Amino acid sequence: MNARDPSSTSFAPRLPAEPELGPISRTGIPVPTSVDASAVNTGNIGKPGEYPFTRGIFPDGYQGRLWTIRQYSGFGTAEESNERYKFLLDQGQTGLSVALDLPTQCGFDPTHPMARPEIGKVGVSLSNLSEAEILFEDLDLSKISTSFTINGTAAIIYAMYLAVADKQGVPRNKLTGTIQNDILKEYVARGTWIFPVRPSMRLIADSILYSNDVTPRFNPISIAGAHVRDAGCTAAEEMAYTLANGLAYVDELQRRGGDVEKFAKRLSFFFYVHMDFFDEIAKFRAGRRLWAKLMKERYGVKDPKAQHFRFGVVCGGSSLVAPQPYNNAVRVAVETMAAVFGGAQSIFTCAFDEAFQIPTEFSAELAVRTQQMIAYESGIGRTVDPLGGSYFLEQHTDRMEEMITKVMDEIDAYGGVVPAIEDGWIQLRLAERGLERKLDTDSGKNVIVGQNHFKKEGEKIGVGDVFKLDPTVAQRALEKFQRTLDTRNQAGVDASLGKLAAAAAKDSENVMPYLVDCCHAYATVGEMVACLKKEWGEFKEPVNL
């Protein structure tokens, strides 16, 4: 029998049924077989660097300045994380992205009963100024852009960063970076909220207005759609919820006397990039255009810089899977190209092993190299919006904008994101969408190569080096924490916390200067959070039956 005979059963490959390419994108946008010029609305395209910024906010794109290359990193104690930061900077990373452990994110000191099992597990333990001093030891904060993925305690961590800069003698007006500081998406997607919605909005407004004056080059908020995307929503819904949250922050800032022409220049955004290439590019182009129109038409913003939609991305997240993990390196490369075509200002590439462990130095280095190859070898960043004018992409961008606008209109009709969160309406929508995504993945409708299609029987999850967290991390963190308590001036701590409580009780008072003073006195994250909880209470999750 001829081995090449397709009728032969002896040599027939045992592969799963090949999935079909459907005519609908992952977001639900119909994808025609072909598109011609009649589908393009040329009035929406414009030029790079010109309103409505569909093609980018800078006329020279990445030729003027390359995106910031970041790797999200942090684990164990400040000593281990400081060492990893130095390693990544040596490999060519151009900005830091600090991961905080769950106790720090939730406002618990290491001694809290709920904290002990999680100390240093998914980020670095950062309970007080002494740890922050170690974390940034030998790093020149005047030359390094630092991003913090932190929300419930964001104002405290920002205050701590200012205190470190003060200790190092770095002028605050030279500090650059971003603090996520987006509490609204925590209520609906991640869960590291602390205070009720309205005092949380006040705290965020305080930090933004304070930063505008004290650290004018620092982004005091990164309005994040990333986590609602990972919770299950589509690309259009991710952008819609993010822009709606952004409008809620603008309204709160105006309520507290902020000048939109000033504070809007430092608003930034943050997204995940998933695997539907054109959905992602269209999402960013449509979001950039929509935000500019909203700033101009709803708020009367005239300064083009205050209309700019500046954003960073993570390439990876829930699009990465544990089976056949080397496939994740390809996924991240595809997503990084989508981010570049979409015009991102900051890119973090996940390591291929992040689906099941903290990255090793090998996998983290490969993730950095992915960005460098795309930046310096691929050539796709040499011209601004190189796919602009593509019949299909322009049509897809228009349709993406229509879907985003529809979701935003539904939120407006409900009364805005704040009451929608307080009532649990958005949480319920996301839960339903997350279940839908899981069912589509389990059934194989959403193709995940190596997970639900093209699997290898008996394959073991995980390859290569295994990251092992030092088992003494928790004990060392507790010992250092106790040394701080033993050596600090307790009277100074008590005085600073008392002033913080008095400021929190007055809605007209900005609490940021008091948080900075608390950090300088070596008050702990847990102590500052407890002080604010006493004045503001805690958020209670609404229950939808």
XYZ file of N, CA and C in Angstrom, residues 42 62 133 160 179 184 236 256 291 332 346 355 377 395 411 436 451 487:
54
model
N -13.725 57.894 4.868
C -12.458 58.626 4.901
C -12.479 59.800 5.876
N 6.657 56.146 16.447
C 7.764 55.602 17.225
C 9.124 56.107 16.763
N 12.485 51.620 50.353
C 13.868 52.082 50.210
C 14.756 50.962 49.685
N 4.347 56.605 49.202
C 5.585 55.927 49.589
C 6.686 56.169 48.558
N 0.814 55.077 38.175
C 0.218 54.231 39.202
C -1.191 53.884 38.736
N -12.546 51.524 40.109
C -13.840 51.112 39.577
C -13.789 49.708 38.988
N -14.637 45.112 22.490
C -15.483 46.311 22.470
C -15.970 46.647 23.868
N -14.418 68.129 42.319
C -13.464 68.558 43.336
C -12.637 69.765 42.892
N -12.324 58.794 22.622
C -11.899 59.589 23.784
C -11.669 61.046 23.384
N 2.340 35.844 22.438
C 2.801 37.144 22.916
C 3.387 37.965 21.765
N 3.264 52.090 25.928
C 3.999 51.254 26.873
C 3.548 49.819 26.675
N 1.507 31.452 32.794
C 0.223 30.785 32.998
C 0.251 29.863 34.207
N 13.959 44.834 14.591
C 14.174 43.953 13.447
C 12.993 43.917 12.485
N -13.012 49.780 7.998
C -14.379 49.340 8.233
C -14.499 48.693 9.613
N -24.709 52.076 29.624
C -24.229 52.491 30.947
C -24.799 53.857 31.305
N -20.047 32.728 29.523
C -20.186 32.492 28.090
C -18.833 32.140 27.472
N -4.900 23.585 23.842
C -5.766 23.408 25.006
C -7.056 22.677 24.634
N 12.070 50.264 65.834
C 13.038 51.353 65.703
C 12.432 52.701 65.315
